[in-house]
Amino acid sequence: MYEWLKETLVNRLMLPEGAVTADASPETVGLDSLAVTELAMIAQEQWAVVVDEDEIAACATIGDVAALIERRRQQPAAR
């Protein structure tokens, strides 16, 4: 999931590739509120999961964002 997230952040949301690492904070890589909203929509489109923008914003690292999306992907009925 991390590789998909990194590719999405770099290629679709146009964030700097060198800044996107698993341990980087969303703020460090430039994941602002608009990008968070776009990411939530992309995740829903790609994986058919619902991830709230506040949940993404609350993640401490990009790795945590990937883990959140992966959890939702594995348990779509839980949401």
Coordinates of C-alpha atoms in Angstrom, one line a residue:
M1 CA 0.0 0.0 0.0
Y2 CA 2.9 2.4 0.7
E3 CA 4.2 2.1 -2.9
W4 CA 0.7 2.9 -4.2
L5 CA 0.4 5.9 -1.8
K6 CA 3.9 7.2 -2.8
E7 CA 3.1 6.9 -6.5
T8 CA -0.3 8.6 -6.0
L9 CA 1.3 11.5 -3.9
V10 CA 4.0 12.0 -6.5
N11 CA 2.2 11.4 -9.8
R12 CA -1.3 12.5 -9.1
L13 CA -0.9 15.1 -6.4
M14 CA 2.4 16.4 -7.6
L15 CA 4.2 16.2 -4.3
P16 CA 8.1 16.1 -4.4
E17 CA 9.3 12.5 -4.8
G18 CA 12.3 13.0 -2.6
A19 CA 10.2 14.2 0.3
V20 CA 7.8 11.3 0.3
T21 CA 9.1 8.7 2.7
A22 CA 7.3 6.3 5.0
D23 CA 8.5 8.2 8.1
A24 CA 7.9 11.8 6.8
S25 CA 5.0 13.7 8.2
P26 CA 2.2 14.7 5.9
E27 CA 3.0 18.3 6.5
T28 CA 6.7 17.8 5.5
V29 CA 5.7 16.3 2.1
G30 CA 3.2 19.1 1.4
L31 CA 0.0 17.2 2.1
D32 CA -2.2 20.2 2.8
S33 CA -6.0 20.1 3.3
L34 CA -6.8 20.1 -0.4
A35 CA -4.4 17.3 -1.1
V36 CA -5.9 15.3 1.8
T37 CA -9.3 15.7 0.3
E38 CA -8.1 14.6 -3.1
L39 CA -6.3 11.6 -1.6
A40 CA -9.4 10.5 0.2
M41 CA -11.3 10.7 -3.1
I42 CA -8.6 8.8 -4.9
A43 CA -8.5 6.0 -2.3
Q44 CA -12.3 5.7 -2.5
E45 CA -12.1 5.5 -6.3
Q46 CA -9.2 3.1 -6.4
W47 CA -9.9 0.8 -3.4
A48 CA -13.6 1.4 -2.7
V49 CA -12.8 2.5 0.9
V50 CA -14.0 5.4 2.9
V51 CA -11.2 7.3 4.6
D52 CA -12.2 10.5 6.3
E53 CA -10.0 13.6 5.7
D54 CA -9.7 14.1 9.5
E55 CA -8.4 10.5 9.9
I56 CA -5.7 11.2 7.2
A57 CA -4.8 14.5 8.7
A58 CA -4.4 12.9 12.1
C59 CA -1.8 10.4 10.9
A60 CA 1.7 11.2 12.1
T61 CA 3.6 9.8 9.1
I62 CA 3.0 8.8 5.5
G63 CA 3.5 5.2 6.6
D64 CA 0.6 5.7 9.0
V65 CA -1.6 7.0 6.1
A66 CA -0.7 3.9 4.1
A67 CA -1.5 1.6 7.0
L68 CA -4.9 3.4 7.5
I69 CA -5.9 2.9 3.9
E70 CA -4.7 -0.7 4.0
R71 CA -6.8 -1.4 7.1
R72 CA -9.8 0.0 5.4
R73 CA -9.2 -2.0 2.3
Q74 CA -9.0 -5.2 4.2
Q75 CA -12.1 -4.4 6.3
P76 CA -14.5 -2.4 4.0
A77 CA -17.6 -3.5 5.9
A78 CA -16.2 -2.0 9.2
R79 CA -16.7 1.5 7.9

